[in-house]
Amino acid sequence: MEKGTLIEFRLHGERRLAVVDRPEGKKDWIVVDEGGQAHKLRAQRVEYEVEGGPYQPSDIPGFVQEVEPFLDPTSLEVAWELLVEEGEGVTPAAMAQLLFSDGSCEKCYAAHKLLSEDKIYFKKKGSRYEPRSVTQVAEIKHQLEVEELREREREEFLQRVQSALAGEKVEWSDSDRSRLEVLSRYILQPEAGSRPAQEILADLEIPQNPEAAFDLLVNIGWWTTHENLFLRRSSYPIYFPKKVLEVAQQCLQSPPPDSNPNRLDLTRHKVYTIDDESTKEIDDGLSVENLGEGKYRLWIHIADPTRLVSPGDELDLEARRRSTSLYLPTGTISMFPVELATGPMSLVQGQVCPALSFGVILDETGGVADYSIHASLIKPTYRLTYDDVDEMLQLGIKAESEISILAEAAQQRSQWRQNQGSINISMPESSIKVDRDEEIIIELLDNSPSRQLVAEMMILAGEVAGRYGRDHHLPLPYRGQPQPELPPEEELLLLPPGPVRFSALRRCMPRSEISTTPIRHAGLGLDIYTQATSPIRRYTDLLVHFQLKAHLRGGELPFSAEELPEIIYSVVAAASEATLVERQTNRYWGLEYLRRNENMVWQALVLRWLREDENLGLILLEELGLELPHRFNRSVQLGSRLEVQVSSADPRQDLIRFRELADAPAEPAAT
């Protein structure tokens, strides 16, 4: 290179023009740019030499100004169309002649800039630029269009987010939804990380962490403040597939033929359905048949969804996938589409309904003297709540003597099971409901006679279903529980009666088990048992119905002893996950209730130790039925009662801390 040569080089990736000033050593040159700044570089870094000259650094702005009008990238497409068929390379000088019919230094440099910056039509090979093939150009153009669309969508997304943050109503596009789902996954699985999510947050100038992403989704109205992350993290499907909803509509409009056309007509019997007032899926009803001479047949009628569902059809497979209805404080997500679950599948008052009816005669001790099972038709007479039944029992209404007979039978059954070794654990339970205005209502459930009545009748139906399966060698999901190793009686007597003692027993109880052959259920005191009373909302109960009904009509069992275990395994796993979601969601709303009522004083019972050496125990808030951890700041005993207030609560982080009221002595519970 000679002094005064105008050259192009790159500085930090940016093109820059400079004039050669002098050599520096054997290999380097000093060049000076238009601003008078000197740069040292080797000849290899020079990307282009402008002919003519000599030049001065002050000539550079004028040179650039003369080149500028010829830098039209679209002109290369015409040149490419002329050269692509020949497939020959071209130099910047030749391109200048082709484009501008002029080989001046300004035109040649303009051609160099067009070719070197082109990403579509030409590629550099040595000192020449070769035209890309038609296929390559088409592919590159497609990729650029995709990138351009993606960038446009990104910019529009950022604009819509800002509009949503400003309180404006926004219609989200499909690409917006994809980005919001990326953020959702980042929040739900923070341990996995997400570069795309962090890029979105960076574009929005928001801290790149899951907490900030959660706040963003709430602030733009994509999620609610109390979004159920437990449900979203689970595999439980929130919505039904379109195909399942279509099948449900077909069942509503044109029910399939009944696989049991010869049902036993029990519509003459008075039928009571007893549930909470909010219950929509009515799956059991009770009747009493007077046999004379002081004898009665108890009828336990269970809703028959298999009237509309067949093994292996769309409804069955979807119910199997869900495994159970999900009962959350904010509402129920049904195992079946809600129109079916609360409509033709339920035992609706005043309507003739298909059912699976268990007729049972008890002996003098409360044991099963005789039983029968029938696919039936019933007509529910009364839709009662537990409070209704408790009031009827208290008033002793003679016109509804069946209620008293059922209550007496339930007490007899409870005593019979105790004689068989049942283990009664009666811990306080609460119902947490959240209304549309997000008001939280916590109701303590009484272990009332009506609830005991229904529970005993359902257990009785489960025993009868199990007996039928055993007597006819049917593979069913039999439920059992191993015999627990309970503390010695003298050790239990040292504990205050009630929740503290029941809590100690509860800790000893082993997990329940499911087997396709009969097993003993130690907790219920039954040698055989299966659940059959909730086929609308529990899939294992539906399995029992499929098997029982097929055998009753003399047909082939839908599920063999070899097939059943695999189905049960998948269903139990899904049901366990659903139960965890219910438990986590109830705990969240329980903590949120306490957070909102931090000034309230709560009566707490010291239930059991978690780590006694660290003074960490479990307390029971007796008015709410909530069991929560607490680190005591003084010496207490199991069964002690004290008053506490919430000092801090964070439902999202599952954190709760209490402070003990200093003037409230830790009094032991009465024994």
XYZ file of C-alpha atoms in Angstrom:
671
model
C 0.000 0.000 0.000
C 1.146 3.520 -0.723
C 0.695 6.660 1.278
C -2.599 8.334 0.364
C -4.395 5.087 -0.548
C -8.054 5.073 0.551
C -8.896 1.746 2.181
C -11.810 0.075 4.003
C -11.339 -1.934 7.183
C -13.533 -3.042 10.085
C -13.375 -1.708 13.596
C -15.463 -3.692 16.100
C -17.425 -5.108 13.157
C -18.223 -1.669 11.695
C -17.018 -0.653 8.221
C -14.676 2.327 8.279
C -12.786 4.259 5.597
C -9.261 5.565 6.247
C -6.231 6.860 4.353
C -2.868 5.114 4.539
C -0.340 7.372 6.253
C 2.847 5.346 6.803
C 4.224 1.872 7.534
C 4.746 0.853 11.158
C 7.459 -1.737 11.482
C 7.660 -4.536 8.965
C 4.024 -5.675 8.890
C 1.763 -2.905 10.185
C 0.439 0.321 8.737
C -0.817 3.508 10.283
C -4.045 4.723 8.711
C -6.048 7.846 9.569
C -9.856 8.066 9.423
C -12.024 11.076 8.638
C -11.970 12.169 12.264
C -8.189 12.300 12.278
C -7.871 9.225 14.506
C -4.922 6.959 13.718
C -5.253 3.167 13.639
C -2.570 0.524 13.388
C -3.478 -2.489 11.282
C -1.987 -5.194 9.132
C -2.561 -5.486 5.413
C -4.783 -8.565 5.961
C -7.378 -6.411 7.666
C -7.859 -4.250 4.598
C -11.085 -5.342 2.923
C -11.050 -2.971 -0.057
C -8.685 -0.480 -1.748
C -10.225 2.442 -3.592
C -8.424 3.231 -6.804
C -7.250 6.710 -7.658
C -5.851 9.176 -5.222
C -3.831 10.099 -3.436
C -6.465 10.925 -0.793
C -6.519 12.935 2.377
C -8.638 12.022 5.439
C -10.634 15.173 4.771
C -11.680 13.703 1.385
C -13.543 10.839 3.010
C -16.898 12.598 3.788
C -17.189 13.878 0.229
C -16.343 10.467 -1.185
C -18.998 8.824 0.971
C -21.537 11.409 -0.091
C -20.876 10.650 -3.763
C -21.226 6.890 -3.177
C -24.441 7.078 -1.159
C -26.961 7.528 -4.057
C -25.880 4.244 -5.646
C -26.374 1.996 -2.581
C -29.719 0.501 -3.598
C -29.750 -3.206 -2.581
C -32.682 -3.981 -4.903
C -30.483 -3.296 -7.907
C -28.542 -6.478 -7.137
C -31.611 -8.608 -7.914
C -31.552 -7.448 -11.558
C -27.840 -8.192 -11.801
C -28.358 -11.609 -10.201
C -31.078 -12.502 -12.711
C -28.634 -11.693 -15.533
C -25.739 -13.652 -14.019
C -27.407 -16.653 -12.352
C -27.863 -18.678 -15.531
C -24.176 -18.311 -16.474
C -23.149 -19.007 -12.879
C -19.957 -16.974 -13.250
C -18.481 -14.805 -10.533
C -18.119 -11.061 -10.743
C -15.750 -8.455 -9.289
C -16.916 -5.153 -7.821
C -15.504 -3.383 -10.876
C -17.436 -5.639 -13.254
C -20.575 -5.202 -11.143
C -20.137 -1.416 -11.365
C -20.102 -1.646 -15.146
C -23.174 -3.932 -15.087
C -25.166 -1.767 -12.669
C -24.019 1.738 -13.496
C -22.190 1.412 -16.871
C -19.402 3.262 -15.111
C -16.126 2.027 -13.626
C -15.263 5.093 -11.589
C -13.794 4.598 -8.140
C -17.040 5.783 -6.477
C -19.182 3.333 -8.504
C -16.745 0.459 -7.903
C -16.813 1.109 -4.150
C -20.624 1.287 -4.255
C -20.677 -2.086 -6.041
C -18.250 -3.485 -3.416
C -20.486 -2.340 -0.578
C -23.602 -3.802 -2.199
C -21.927 -7.168 -2.817
C -20.191 -7.440 0.550
C -23.358 -6.577 2.468
C -25.664 -8.745 0.351
C -27.003 -11.865 2.111
C -29.352 -13.048 -0.617
C -28.024 -13.121 -4.165
C -24.212 -13.397 -4.072
C -21.579 -15.112 -1.976
C -17.878 -14.210 -1.888
C -15.375 -16.693 -3.206
C -11.837 -15.355 -3.229
C -11.838 -11.908 -4.803
C -15.046 -12.561 -6.742
C -18.736 -12.847 -5.908
C -20.664 -15.831 -7.295
C -24.455 -15.770 -7.839
C -26.382 -18.157 -5.614
C -28.717 -20.709 -7.210
C -32.414 -20.022 -7.661
C -33.250 -22.568 -4.941
C -30.814 -20.991 -2.483
C -32.154 -17.489 -3.103
C -35.747 -18.670 -2.624
C -34.838 -20.363 0.669
C -32.946 -17.313 1.940
C -35.838 -15.017 1.029
C -38.224 -17.312 2.876
C -36.020 -17.285 5.966
C -35.763 -13.500 5.853
C -39.535 -13.202 5.533
C -39.952 -15.474 8.547
C -37.465 -13.421 10.544
C -39.142 -10.199 9.462
C -42.540 -11.582 10.491
C -41.125 -12.742 13.809
C -39.613 -9.346 14.481
C -42.862 -7.613 13.552
C -44.804 -9.946 15.836
C -42.307 -9.273 18.627
C -42.720 -5.516 18.278
C -46.510 -5.776 18.123
C -46.472 -8.027 21.206
C -44.432 -5.480 23.149
C -46.882 -2.758 22.107
C -49.908 -4.819 23.188
C -48.294 -5.622 26.536
C -47.781 -1.917 27.162
C -51.416 -1.275 26.218
C -52.586 -4.007 28.599
C -50.418 -2.591 31.387
C -52.071 0.767 30.754
C -55.450 -0.826 31.400
C -56.585 -1.055 27.788
C -58.491 -4.071 26.491
C -56.243 -6.170 24.267
C -56.949 -8.906 21.746
C -54.011 -11.312 21.937
C -52.825 -12.933 18.700
C -51.722 -16.549 18.384
C -48.063 -15.490 18.431
C -48.762 -13.414 21.570
C -50.276 -16.459 23.222
C -47.200 -18.499 22.385
C -44.989 -15.912 24.081
C -47.267 -15.766 27.108
C -47.154 -19.560 27.353
C -43.344 -19.370 27.316
C -43.556 -17.049 30.318
C -46.105 -19.367 31.956
C -43.778 -22.369 31.671
C -40.923 -20.299 33.083
C -43.037 -19.477 36.140
C -44.265 -23.047 36.600
C -40.845 -24.660 36.119
C -38.277 -22.072 37.196
C -35.651 -24.725 37.851
C -35.561 -25.527 34.121
C -34.766 -21.925 33.176
C -35.842 -20.384 29.887
C -33.719 -18.205 27.637
C -36.743 -17.243 25.462
C -38.685 -16.156 28.572
C -35.760 -14.122 29.833
C -35.404 -12.474 26.409
C -39.083 -11.486 26.500
C -38.662 -9.989 29.970
C -35.492 -8.185 28.862
C -37.355 -6.696 25.870
C -39.974 -5.418 28.325
C -37.242 -4.091 30.632
C -38.566 -6.293 33.441
C -36.347 -8.217 35.908
C -35.584 -11.627 34.473
C -36.978 -13.876 37.205
C -40.159 -15.976 37.676
C -41.620 -13.612 40.273
C -41.479 -10.658 37.873
C -42.925 -12.830 35.095
C -45.828 -13.816 37.372
C -46.539 -10.174 38.228
C -46.503 -9.320 34.532
C -49.070 -11.999 33.634
C -51.306 -10.792 36.450
C -50.932 -7.118 35.541
C -51.881 -7.709 31.894
C -54.876 -9.844 32.923
C -53.533 -13.123 31.505
C -53.586 -14.676 34.972
C -55.405 -13.772 38.167
C -53.722 -12.685 41.361
C -54.504 -16.081 42.857
C -53.765 -18.181 39.779
C -53.714 -21.875 40.737
C -50.105 -22.763 39.947
C -50.513 -26.177 41.572
C -53.176 -27.078 39.027
C -51.178 -25.619 36.154
C -48.080 -27.589 37.172
C -50.048 -30.820 37.293
C -51.005 -32.954 34.315
C -54.697 -32.718 35.225
C -56.587 -31.417 32.157
C -58.545 -28.240 32.857
C -60.583 -28.375 29.665
C -62.272 -31.210 27.795
C -61.161 -32.014 24.229
C -63.554 -30.937 21.505
C -64.279 -34.562 20.550
C -65.334 -35.430 24.104
C -67.683 -32.441 24.251
C -69.209 -33.476 20.929
C -69.842 -36.997 22.264
C -71.392 -35.510 25.406
C -73.775 -33.441 23.285
C -74.750 -36.547 21.320
C -75.548 -38.340 24.591
C -77.712 -35.434 25.699
C -79.602 -35.195 22.423
C -79.773 -38.886 21.530
C -78.830 -41.276 24.378
C -77.409 -44.646 23.261
C -79.430 -47.849 23.780
C -79.424 -49.096 27.372
C -77.187 -52.135 27.788
C -79.500 -53.172 30.646
C -83.011 -52.970 29.130
C -84.542 -55.144 31.871
C -83.838 -52.935 34.871
C -85.539 -53.609 38.198
C -88.243 -50.990 38.664
C -87.814 -49.445 42.123
C -89.613 -46.187 41.372
C -92.272 -47.072 43.956
C -89.762 -46.553 46.775
C -89.213 -43.207 48.430
C -85.612 -42.128 47.662
C -83.613 -39.592 49.668
C -80.500 -37.965 48.243
C -78.409 -36.318 50.978
C -75.521 -33.981 50.134
C -74.069 -30.574 50.796
C -76.159 -27.777 49.379
C -73.427 -26.928 46.838
C -73.152 -30.484 45.483
C -74.125 -30.775 41.829
C -73.091 -34.347 41.038
C -75.725 -36.361 42.924
C -74.431 -39.906 42.880
C -76.208 -41.700 45.733
C -79.669 -42.051 47.235
C -81.186 -44.113 50.052
C -84.457 -46.022 50.485
C -86.055 -48.270 53.078
C -88.280 -51.212 52.122
C -90.542 -52.475 54.921
C -90.527 -56.310 54.878
C -92.930 -56.644 57.838
C -92.383 -58.117 61.267
C -89.903 -55.356 62.095
C -87.568 -56.224 59.222
C -86.307 -53.825 56.570
C -84.310 -53.943 53.400
C -81.987 -50.977 53.026
C -81.565 -49.755 49.474
C -78.433 -47.852 48.503
C -78.914 -46.460 45.015
C -75.846 -45.341 43.108
C -75.959 -43.243 39.952
C -75.249 -45.273 36.815
C -73.069 -43.318 34.356
C -72.355 -46.582 32.519
C -75.844 -46.092 31.073
C -74.154 -43.528 28.802
C -70.518 -44.660 28.898
C -69.008 -47.800 27.399
C -65.537 -49.209 28.139
C -63.018 -47.751 25.721
C -65.195 -44.977 24.278
C -64.288 -41.263 24.269
C -66.011 -40.518 27.576
C -64.481 -43.520 29.298
C -60.918 -42.782 28.156
C -61.210 -39.122 29.142
C -62.556 -40.085 32.587
C -59.706 -42.572 32.941
C -57.195 -39.856 32.063
C -58.668 -37.526 34.701
C -59.196 -40.331 37.273
C -61.369 -38.160 39.524
C -63.356 -34.969 39.765
C -61.241 -32.189 41.199
C -62.806 -30.322 44.117
C -61.157 -26.945 44.636
C -62.211 -23.966 46.766
C -62.812 -22.029 43.563
C -65.023 -24.715 42.009
C -65.221 -28.250 40.689
C -63.566 -29.659 37.572
C -65.624 -32.737 36.728
C -64.383 -36.119 35.578
C -67.155 -36.053 32.979
C -68.402 -33.015 31.038
C -70.488 -31.039 33.503
C -73.681 -31.207 31.407
C -73.618 -34.988 31.753
C -72.269 -35.177 35.305
C -74.955 -32.912 36.748
C -77.659 -33.943 34.267
C -78.522 -37.469 33.060
C -75.726 -39.085 35.064
C -76.985 -37.692 38.388
C -79.897 -38.818 40.521
C -82.130 -35.835 39.841
C -85.123 -35.217 42.093
C -88.447 -36.059 40.458
C -86.929 -37.782 37.413
C -86.748 -41.488 36.608
C -83.037 -42.286 36.765
C -80.970 -45.389 35.969
C -79.084 -46.659 38.987
C -77.104 -49.546 40.388
C -79.027 -50.493 43.533
C -77.708 -52.470 46.492
C -80.433 -54.116 48.577
C -79.175 -55.135 52.031
C -80.786 -56.849 55.012
C -78.835 -56.543 58.267
C -78.822 -59.099 61.045
C -79.324 -58.248 64.715
C -75.676 -57.235 65.167
C -75.404 -55.039 62.072
C -73.728 -57.612 59.861
C -74.941 -58.342 56.325
C -77.560 -61.107 56.477
C -78.566 -60.929 52.824
C -77.885 -58.714 49.833
C -78.644 -58.296 46.155
C -77.442 -55.952 43.416
C -79.565 -54.774 40.499
C -79.407 -52.463 37.518
C -82.493 -50.453 38.380
C -84.746 -47.489 37.765
C -85.478 -45.117 40.649
C -87.234 -41.787 41.101
C -85.536 -39.585 43.746
C -88.183 -38.102 46.008
C -86.296 -35.632 48.186
C -83.153 -33.607 47.602
C -81.956 -33.072 51.188
C -78.941 -31.391 52.751
C -77.126 -32.737 55.795
C -78.650 -29.941 57.845
C -82.130 -30.979 56.667
C -81.583 -34.552 57.808
C -80.088 -33.509 61.156
C -83.170 -31.377 61.795
C -85.504 -34.221 60.781
C -83.729 -36.602 63.146
C -83.862 -34.078 65.950
C -87.580 -33.430 65.445
C -88.353 -37.125 64.868
C -90.711 -36.459 61.955
C -92.964 -39.516 61.784
C -93.986 -38.950 58.175
C -90.367 -39.583 57.229
C -89.704 -42.535 59.532
C -87.327 -43.953 56.914
C -84.746 -41.356 57.964
C -84.791 -42.635 61.563
C -84.554 -46.257 60.358
C -81.523 -45.370 58.239
C -79.903 -43.526 61.165
C -80.431 -46.485 63.493
C -79.027 -48.855 60.877
C -75.998 -46.589 60.483
C -75.352 -46.646 64.243
C -75.737 -50.405 64.248
C -73.282 -50.723 61.377
C -70.777 -48.431 63.089
C -70.916 -50.535 66.258
C -70.600 -53.739 64.221
C -67.488 -52.430 62.467
C -65.980 -51.400 65.799
C -66.506 -54.952 66.983
C -64.665 -56.091 63.854
C -61.678 -53.917 64.770
C -62.345 -50.667 62.890
C -60.219 -47.697 63.893
C -62.133 -44.457 64.377
C -60.133 -41.285 63.780
C -62.231 -38.149 64.012
C -60.188 -35.066 63.199
C -61.744 -31.636 62.594
C -62.391 -31.027 58.915
C -63.191 -27.804 57.164
C -64.618 -26.768 53.832
C -62.940 -23.827 52.090
C -64.955 -22.017 49.433
C -63.979 -18.984 47.352
C -66.783 -17.061 45.663
C -66.628 -15.010 42.465
C -65.541 -11.936 44.401
C -62.698 -14.018 45.892
C -64.233 -13.868 49.346
C -63.003 -16.851 51.351
C -65.450 -18.833 53.490
C -64.099 -21.511 55.829
C -66.750 -23.729 57.380
C -65.963 -26.300 60.032
C -67.717 -29.571 59.180
C -69.493 -31.227 62.075
C -69.369 -34.991 62.352
C -73.158 -34.870 62.491
C -75.565 -37.840 62.571
C -76.538 -37.160 58.958
C -72.947 -37.354 57.757
C -72.360 -40.516 59.774
C -75.546 -41.960 58.294
C -74.437 -41.377 54.699
C -70.872 -42.512 55.380
C -72.006 -45.815 56.909
C -74.395 -46.526 54.036
C -71.645 -45.893 51.490
C -69.270 -48.187 53.393
C -72.024 -50.811 53.489
C -72.460 -50.590 49.707
C -68.683 -50.971 49.322
C -68.689 -54.103 51.456
C -71.589 -55.595 49.473
C -69.915 -54.808 46.135
C -66.745 -56.457 47.407
C -68.658 -59.511 48.585
C -70.325 -59.886 45.219
C -66.946 -59.662 43.501
C -65.427 -62.240 45.832
C -68.395 -64.625 45.616
C -68.268 -64.555 41.802
C -64.455 -64.366 41.455
C -64.524 -60.971 39.725
C -61.374 -58.895 39.290
C -62.207 -55.540 40.916
C -60.163 -52.691 42.430
C -60.510 -54.030 45.995
C -59.358 -51.560 48.623
C -57.524 -52.522 51.764
C -55.328 -51.224 54.535
C -52.683 -53.210 56.441
C -53.136 -53.610 60.162
C -51.366 -50.659 61.836
C -49.019 -50.918 64.795
C -50.842 -48.684 67.235
C -49.285 -47.263 70.416
C -50.041 -49.225 73.615
C -53.306 -48.277 75.291
C -51.510 -46.903 78.357
C -49.416 -44.633 76.112
C -52.506 -43.318 74.319
C -54.266 -42.632 77.599
C -51.453 -40.248 78.545
C -52.471 -38.049 75.617
C -55.452 -35.684 75.880
C -58.525 -37.184 74.235
C -59.773 -35.720 70.991
C -57.576 -34.333 68.211
C -54.247 -34.942 69.982
C -54.975 -38.617 70.543
C -56.521 -39.018 67.085
C -53.464 -37.343 65.547
C -51.203 -39.892 67.243
C -53.349 -42.708 65.840
C -53.407 -41.148 62.380
C -49.622 -41.160 62.197
C -49.621 -44.914 62.702
C -52.055 -45.671 59.909
C -50.407 -47.218 56.823
C -51.386 -46.184 53.323
C -54.401 -47.845 51.794
C -53.796 -50.364 49.025
C -55.606 -51.557 45.907
C -55.575 -55.148 44.715
C -57.507 -57.078 42.086
C -58.108 -59.785 44.706
C -59.881 -59.242 48.073
C -57.809 -57.839 50.949
C -58.723 -56.720 54.463
C -59.287 -53.045 55.238
C -58.089 -52.663 58.834
C -59.220 -49.049 59.211
C -62.824 -49.893 58.296
C -62.801 -53.236 60.096
C -63.877 -55.078 56.919
C -62.480 -58.269 55.455
C -63.506 -57.115 52.005
C -64.264 -53.716 50.538
C -64.300 -51.770 47.305
C -65.495 -48.284 46.471
C -68.562 -48.243 44.240
C -70.572 -45.223 45.352
C -69.042 -42.373 43.305
C -68.824 -43.499 39.667
C -69.511 -39.970 38.366
C -66.484 -38.538 40.126
C -64.067 -41.439 40.798
C -62.853 -43.688 37.999
C -62.077 -46.746 40.138
C -65.746 -46.733 41.182
C -66.692 -46.616 37.494
C -64.504 -49.689 36.925
C -66.446 -51.520 39.621
C -69.714 -50.615 37.893
C -68.465 -51.816 34.506
C -67.475 -55.182 35.979
C -70.553 -55.672 38.184
C -73.072 -54.717 35.518
C -71.468 -56.946 32.897
C -71.632 -59.917 35.273
C -75.206 -59.130 36.350
C -76.450 -59.294 32.768
C -74.412 -62.430 32.048
C -72.025 -60.731 29.642
C -68.257 -60.890 29.245
C -66.281 -58.776 31.703
C -64.885 -55.669 29.971
C -61.601 -55.898 31.892
C -59.725 -59.130 32.531
C -57.624 -59.896 35.592
C -54.554 -59.258 33.428
C -55.734 -55.892 32.060
C -57.102 -54.394 35.251
C -53.828 -53.857 37.217
C -52.294 -51.680 34.505
C -55.415 -49.503 34.312
C -55.615 -49.230 38.088
C -51.935 -48.254 38.293
C -52.306 -45.332 35.884
C -55.591 -44.200 37.451
C -54.244 -44.311 41.007
C -51.177 -42.306 39.972
C -53.369 -39.647 38.342
C -55.732 -39.602 41.342
C -52.791 -39.117 43.726
C -51.660 -36.116 41.717
C -55.190 -34.699 41.770
C -55.391 -35.197 45.544
C -52.114 -33.330 45.947
C -53.460 -30.429 43.875
C -56.579 -30.317 46.080
C -54.490 -30.362 49.253
C -52.076 -27.675 48.022
C -54.900 -25.455 46.777
C -56.818 -25.726 50.054
C -53.671 -24.881 51.983
C -53.036 -21.862 49.751
C -56.498 -20.429 50.373
C -56.256 -21.276 54.071
C -53.044 -19.242 54.308
C -54.592 -16.460 52.231
C -57.534 -16.360 54.661
C -55.126 -16.029 57.585
C -53.127 -13.362 55.742
C -56.290 -11.306 55.256
C -57.220 -11.739 58.917
C -53.856 -11.104 60.522
C -55.425 -9.094 63.360
C -57.623 -11.989 64.449
C -56.754 -13.948 67.581
C -56.975 -17.709 67.060
C -57.369 -20.480 69.595
C -54.605 -23.011 68.896
C -54.229 -26.566 70.162
C -50.741 -28.090 70.315
C -51.355 -31.202 68.234
C -48.014 -32.957 67.928
C -44.290 -32.368 67.660
C -42.532 -32.044 64.339
C -39.070 -31.555 65.881
C -39.371 -31.352 69.647
C -35.674 -30.545 70.144
C -36.218 -27.388 68.052
C -39.562 -26.535 69.702
C -41.244 -26.992 66.302
C -44.726 -28.432 66.465
C -48.032 -28.682 64.682
C -50.909 -26.573 65.944
C -54.596 -26.916 65.179
C -56.582 -23.710 64.745
C -59.762 -25.132 66.215
C -62.178 -22.577 64.727
C -60.892 -23.260 61.199
C -59.834 -26.915 61.278
C -56.404 -25.928 59.893
C -53.225 -27.739 60.939
C -50.112 -25.572 60.595
C -46.495 -25.587 61.830
C -45.345 -23.262 64.614
C -42.096 -22.780 66.507
C -42.935 -22.184 70.153
C -41.117 -19.533 72.155
C -41.917 -21.149 75.473
C -42.400 -24.561 76.991
C -45.651 -26.260 76.023
C -47.136 -29.726 76.226
C -49.177 -31.675 73.720
C -52.771 -30.651 74.203
C -51.865 -27.184 75.481
C -54.098 -24.386 74.279
C -52.793 -20.948 73.466
C -53.785 -17.846 71.565
C -51.895 -16.844 68.435
C -51.939 -14.146 65.782
C -50.485 -14.222 62.300
C -47.195 -12.329 62.149
C -46.552 -13.007 58.457
C -48.115 -15.111 55.726
C -47.157 -15.694 52.091
C -49.486 -18.220 50.459
C -47.511 -18.232 47.198
C -44.351 -19.251 49.075
C -46.311 -21.525 51.457
C -45.055 -19.597 54.490
C -46.916 -18.848 57.715
C -45.612 -17.518 61.023
C -47.523 -16.907 64.229
C -46.804 -14.956 67.351
C -48.051 -16.165 70.695
C -49.967 -13.700 72.829
C -47.898 -13.159 75.940
C -50.821 -12.814 78.347
C -52.382 -16.099 77.261
C -51.077 -18.990 79.379
C -50.453 -22.292 77.597
C -53.126 -24.248 79.385
C -53.361 -28.013 78.926
C -56.547 -29.328 77.366
C -59.082 -30.892 79.695
C -58.720 -34.662 80.040
